[in-house]
CSV table of C-alpha atoms and ligand atoms in Angstrom, one decimal:
chain,number,residue,atom,x,y,z
H,1,MET,CA,0.0,0.0,0.0
H,2,THR,CA,2.8,2.4,0.8
H,3,GLU,CA,4.6,1.6,-2.4
H,4,ALA,CA,1.5,2.8,-4.3
H,5,VAL,CA,1.6,6.1,-2.4
H,6,GLY,CA,5.3,6.5,-3.3
H,7,PHE,CA,4.7,5.7,-6.9
H,8,GLU,CA,2.0,8.3,-7.3
H,9,LEU,CA,4.1,11.1,-5.9
H,10,ARG,CA,6.0,12.0,-9.0
H,11,GLU,CA,3.8,15.1,-9.6
H,12,ALA,CA,4.0,16.1,-6.0
H,13,GLY,CA,2.6,19.4,-5.0
H,14,ARG,CA,-0.5,19.7,-7.2
H,15,GLY,CA,-3.9,20.3,-5.8
H,16,ILE,CA,-2.7,20.4,-2.2
H,17,SER,CA,-5.5,21.4,0.2
H,18,PRO,CA,-3.9,22.6,3.5
H,19,GLY,CA,-5.6,21.4,6.7
H,20,ARG,CA,-8.3,19.0,5.6
H,21,ASP,CA,-6.0,16.1,4.8
H,22,LEU,CA,-4.4,16.3,8.3
H,23,ASP,CA,-7.8,16.7,10.0
H,24,SER,CA,-8.9,13.3,8.6
H,25,LEU,CA,-5.6,11.8,9.5
H,26,VAL,CA,-5.8,13.1,13.1
H,27,GLU,CA,-9.2,11.4,13.5
H,28,ARG,CA,-7.8,8.1,12.3
H,29,VAL,CA,-4.7,8.3,14.5
H,30,LEU,CA,-6.8,9.0,17.5
H,31,GLU,CA,-9.2,6.2,16.6
H,32,ALA,CA,-6.5,3.6,15.8
H,33,GLY,CA,-4.1,4.6,18.6
H,34,ALA,CA,-1.3,4.3,16.0
H,35,ASP,CA,0.7,7.0,14.1
H,36,VAL,CA,0.9,6.7,10.4
H,37,PHE,CA,4.0,6.4,8.2
H,38,PHE,CA,4.7,7.3,4.6
H,39,ARG,CA,7.5,6.2,2.3
H,40,ILE,CA,8.4,9.2,0.1
H,41,ASP,CA,11.1,10.2,-2.4
H,42,SER,CA,13.2,13.1,-1.2
H,43,PRO,CA,16.6,14.8,-1.9
H,44,LEU,CA,18.0,12.2,0.6
H,45,GLY,CA,16.5,9.3,-1.4
H,46,PRO,CA,13.5,7.4,-0.1
H,47,VAL,CA,12.7,8.4,3.5
H,48,PHE,CA,10.1,7.3,6.0
H,49,VAL,CA,7.9,10.0,7.5
H,50,ALA,CA,5.9,9.4,10.6
H,51,VAL,CA,2.9,11.6,11.4
H,52,GLY,CA,1.0,11.7,14.7
H,53,SER,CA,-2.1,13.6,15.7
H,54,ARG,CA,-0.2,16.8,16.1
H,55,GLY,CA,2.0,16.6,13.1
H,56,VAL,CA,5.2,15.1,11.7
H,57,THR,CA,7.3,13.4,14.4
H,58,ARG,CA,10.1,11.8,12.5
H,59,VAL,CA,11.9,11.7,9.1
H,60,ASP,CA,14.5,9.0,8.6
H,61,ARG,CA,16.2,6.8,6.1
H,62,ALA,CA,15.9,3.3,7.2
H,63,GLY,CA,16.7,-0.1,5.7
H,64,SER,CA,13.2,-1.4,5.9
H,65,GLU,CA,9.7,-0.6,7.1
H,66,GLU,CA,10.2,-3.0,10.0
H,67,GLU,CA,13.3,-1.3,11.1
H,68,PHE,CA,11.7,2.2,11.0
H,69,CYS,CA,8.7,1.0,12.9
H,70,ARG,CA,10.8,-0.8,15.5
H,71,ARG,CA,13.0,2.3,16.1
H,72,TYR,CA,9.9,4.5,16.3
H,73,ARG,CA,8.3,2.3,18.9
H,74,GLU,CA,11.5,2.4,21.0
H,75,ARG,CA,11.9,6.2,20.7
H,76,PHE,CA,8.2,7.4,20.8
H,77,GLY,CA,6.5,4.4,22.4
H,78,ARG,CA,3.9,4.5,19.6
H,79,LEU,CA,2.8,2.0,17.0
H,80,LEU,CA,2.9,2.9,13.3
H,81,ALA,CA,0.5,1.9,10.6
H,82,PRO,CA,1.2,2.4,6.9
H,83,ALA,CA,-0.5,5.3,5.1
H,84,GLY,CA,-3.0,4.5,2.5
H,85,LYS,CA,-4.7,5.9,-0.6
H,86,ARG,CA,-6.8,8.3,1.5
H,87,ASP,CA,-3.6,9.9,2.8
H,88,LEU,CA,-2.5,10.9,-0.7
H,89,ASP,CA,-3.1,14.6,-0.3
H,90,LEU,CA,-0.9,14.7,2.8
H,91,ALA,CA,1.7,12.6,1.1
H,92,GLU,CA,1.9,15.1,-1.7
H,93,ARG,CA,2.3,18.0,0.7
H,94,LEU,CA,5.1,16.1,2.6
H,95,ALA,CA,6.9,15.4,-0.7
H,96,ALA,CA,6.8,19.0,-1.7
H,97,ALA,CA,8.0,20.1,1.8
H,98,LEU,CA,10.8,17.5,1.8
H,99,ALA,CA,11.9,18.8,-1.7
H,100,GLY,CA,12.4,22.2,-0.1
H,101,ARG,CA,9.3,23.9,-1.4
H,102,ARG,CA,7.5,26.4,0.9
H,103,VAL,CA,4.6,24.2,1.9
H,104,GLU,CA,3.1,24.4,5.4
H,105,VAL,CA,3.5,21.1,7.2
H,106,PRO,CA,2.8,20.8,11.0
H,107,LEU,CA,5.6,19.5,13.1
H,108,ASP,CA,5.2,17.8,16.4
H,109,LEU,CA,8.2,18.9,18.5
H,110,GLU,CA,6.5,18.5,21.9
H,111,ARG,CA,9.3,16.3,23.2
H,112,MET,CA,11.9,19.0,22.7
H,113,THR,CA,12.9,21.6,25.3
H,114,PRO,CA,12.0,25.3,24.7
H,115,PHE,CA,15.6,26.0,23.6
H,116,GLN,CA,15.6,23.1,21.2
H,117,ARG,CA,12.2,24.3,19.8
H,118,ARG,CA,13.5,27.8,19.3
H,119,VAL,CA,16.6,26.5,17.4
H,120,MET,CA,14.3,24.3,15.2
H,121,SER,CA,12.1,27.3,14.5
H,122,VAL,CA,15.1,29.5,13.5
H,123,VAL,CA,16.6,26.8,11.3
H,124,ARG,CA,13.2,26.2,9.6
H,125,GLY,CA,13.3,29.8,8.3
H,126,ILE,CA,16.7,29.5,6.5
H,127,PRO,CA,15.7,29.8,2.8
H,128,ARG,CA,16.7,27.2,0.2
H,129,GLY,CA,20.0,28.1,-1.5
H,130,GLU,CA,21.3,29.9,1.7
H,131,VAL,CA,23.2,28.8,4.8
H,132,ARG,CA,23.8,30.3,8.2
H,133,PRO,CA,26.5,29.5,10.8
H,134,TYR,CA,25.8,27.8,14.1
H,135,GLY,CA,26.7,31.0,16.0
H,136,TRP,CA,24.0,32.9,14.2
H,137,VAL,CA,21.4,30.3,14.9
H,138,ALA,CA,22.4,30.4,18.6
H,139,ARG,CA,22.0,34.2,18.7
H,140,GLU,CA,18.7,34.2,16.8
H,141,ALA,CA,17.4,31.6,19.2
H,142,GLY,CA,18.1,33.9,22.0
H,143,SER,CA,21.2,32.1,23.4
H,144,PRO,CA,24.3,33.9,22.0
H,145,GLY,CA,27.5,31.8,22.3
H,146,ALA,CA,25.6,28.5,22.3
H,147,SER,CA,27.0,27.2,19.0
H,148,ARG,CA,27.9,23.9,20.4
H,149,ALA,CA,24.4,23.4,21.9
H,150,VAL,CA,22.9,24.3,18.5
H,151,GLY,CA,25.2,21.7,16.9
H,152,ASN,CA,23.8,19.1,19.3
H,153,VAL,CA,20.2,20.0,18.5
H,154,MET,CA,21.0,19.7,14.8
H,155,ALA,CA,22.8,16.3,15.2
H,156,ARG,CA,19.6,14.9,16.8
H,157,ASN,CA,17.1,16.7,14.5
H,158,PRO,CA,14.1,14.3,14.3
H,159,VAL,CA,12.8,15.9,11.1
H,160,PRO,CA,15.7,16.5,8.7
H,161,LEU,CA,14.8,18.3,5.4
H,162,LEU,CA,11.6,19.6,7.0
H,163,VAL,CA,13.9,21.5,9.4
H,164,PRO,CA,16.8,22.0,7.0
H,165,CYS,CA,19.7,21.4,9.4
H,166,HIS,CA,21.9,20.8,6.3
H,167,ARG,CA,21.8,24.6,5.8
H,168,VAL,CA,23.6,25.3,9.1
H,169,VAL,CA,27.3,25.5,8.6
H,170,ARG,CA,30.4,26.1,10.7
H,171,ASN,CA,31.2,29.6,11.7
H,172,ASP,CA,34.1,29.8,9.2
H,173,GLY,CA,31.7,28.9,6.3
H,174,THR,CA,32.9,25.3,5.8
H,175,PRO,CA,30.0,22.8,5.7
H,176,GLY,CA,30.8,20.8,8.9
H,177,ASN,CA,29.0,17.8,10.1
H,178,TYR,CA,25.6,16.2,9.2
H,179,GLY,CA,23.6,13.3,10.6
H,180,PHE,CA,23.6,11.5,7.3
H,181,SER,CA,27.4,12.2,6.6
H,182,PRO,CA,29.2,15.4,5.7
H,183,ARG,CA,29.4,14.3,2.1
H,184,GLU,CA,25.6,14.1,1.9
H,185,LYS,CA,25.4,17.6,3.3
H,186,VAL,CA,27.7,19.0,0.6
H,187,ARG,CA,25.7,17.2,-2.1
H,188,LEU,CA,22.4,18.7,-0.7
H,189,LEU,CA,23.8,22.2,-0.5
H,190,ARG,CA,25.3,22.0,-4.1
H,191,GLU,CA,21.9,20.8,-5.4
H,192,GLU,CA,20.4,23.9,-3.7
H,193,GLY,CA,22.9,26.2,-5.5
H,194,VAL,CA,25.0,27.1,-2.5
H,195,PRO,CA,28.5,28.3,-3.6
H,196,LEU,CA,30.5,26.3,-1.1
H,197,GLU,CA,34.0,27.2,-2.5
H,198,GLU,CA,33.2,30.9,-2.3
H,199,LEU,CA,31.7,30.6,1.2
H,200,SER,CA,34.6,28.7,2.7
H,201,GLY,CA,36.9,31.2,4.5
H,202,SER,CA,34.7,34.2,3.5
H,203,PRO,CA,31.3,33.6,4.9
H,204,TYR,CA,30.5,37.4,4.9
H,205,THR,CA,30.3,39.7,1.9
H,206,ALA,CA,30.1,43.5,1.8
H,207,THR,CA,29.9,46.1,-0.8
H,208,PRO,CA,31.1,49.7,-0.5
H,209,ASN,CA,28.1,50.8,-2.7
H,210,THR,CA,25.7,50.4,0.2
H,211,GLY,CA,28.0,50.1,3.2
H,212,VAL,CA,26.2,46.9,4.1
H,213,PHE,CA,27.5,43.4,4.8
H,214,CYS,CA,25.6,40.1,4.5
H,215,HIS,CA,25.9,36.4,5.0
H,216,THR,CA,27.5,35.5,1.7
H,217,THR,CA,24.5,33.4,0.6
H,218,CYS,CA,21.9,36.1,1.5
H,219,ARG,CA,19.9,37.0,-1.6
H,220,HIS,CA,21.1,40.6,-1.3
H,221,ALA,CA,24.8,39.5,-1.3
H,222,ARG,CA,24.3,37.3,-4.3
H,223,ARG,CA,23.2,40.3,-6.3
H,224,ILE,CA,26.5,42.2,-5.7
H,225,ARG,CA,28.7,42.3,-8.8
H,226,PRO,CA,32.1,40.5,-8.5
H,227,GLU,CA,34.0,43.8,-8.9
H,228,ASN,CA,32.1,45.4,-6.0
H,229,ARG,CA,32.5,42.5,-3.5
H,230,LEU,CA,34.6,42.5,-0.3
H,231,ALA,CA,35.0,39.2,1.6
H,232,PHE,CA,35.2,39.0,5.4
H,233,ARG,CA,35.9,36.1,7.7
H,234,SER,CA,33.7,37.3,10.6
H,235,PRO,CA,31.0,39.9,11.4
H,236,ALA,CA,33.6,41.6,13.8
H,237,ASP,CA,36.0,42.1,10.8
H,238,ALA,CA,33.2,43.6,8.7
H,239,LEU,CA,32.0,45.9,11.5
H,240,ARG,CA,35.6,47.0,12.1
H,241,ALA,CA,35.9,48.0,8.4
H,242,GLY,CA,32.9,50.2,8.9
H,243,PHE,CA,30.1,48.1,7.3
H,244,ARG,CA,26.5,47.8,8.7
H,245,PRO,CA,24.8,44.5,9.1
H,246,CYS,CA,22.1,43.6,6.5
H,247,ARG,CA,18.5,43.9,8.0
H,248,VAL,CA,17.4,40.8,6.1
H,249,CYS,CA,20.1,38.2,7.0
H,250,ARG,CA,21.2,39.9,10.3
H,251,PRO,CA,24.8,38.8,10.3
H,252,ALA,CA,25.4,40.8,13.5
H,253,ALA,CA,23.1,42.2,16.2
H,254,VAL,CA,21.8,45.6,15.0
E,301,LIG,ZN1,21.8,40.1,3.8
């Protein structure tokens, strides 16, 4: 049954009706006492996605349905039932969200601490094609200096791709680690058009034309012509050189 759902997902994203598909699923989850899982193609290859009554609880690559269900039972103490034909609308929405499109998908992060949830919320807002350093995520989450703690949250991210932890990089602009291997992170970022070579060693870009500096992948920085670009290793360097932080990507506290 789940194979059929996966097969019909090639045209993912058409005719998505937000809300209604999850409502009917919620009823069924509550009735059956089991969460539902989907097998969906994603930029990481086929993944299993588990959905409970409050939203998506887990995204993972696993060898088999049995393995995914067993691990889920151990971690969440809940049974999983395969999604069926009537879950096709939600499956389409999940496939679009996994592919990095701006589709609203509810996440169930109840098991996380307030700090972890703030980190997840910040990371969820990093646009496709852009990256941000761990230190920035920590500051935006209200805990400046907590880069390492952010790294720990990312390493245990229960919903990769839906919360795009692959878009969080080391403070020097190099890609750093990823739950599914650093090589996979580099591949995902290249597919999203992130200029990794340029980023490495010069994660900040400024232009004298406006006096503003940005994260190098900020959409404003990408528009600066090569002859007008200045590269910086840190926000402190850019500030010392007299540049102001961009209001959109907020590379330093304003
Ligand atoms: Zn910017």
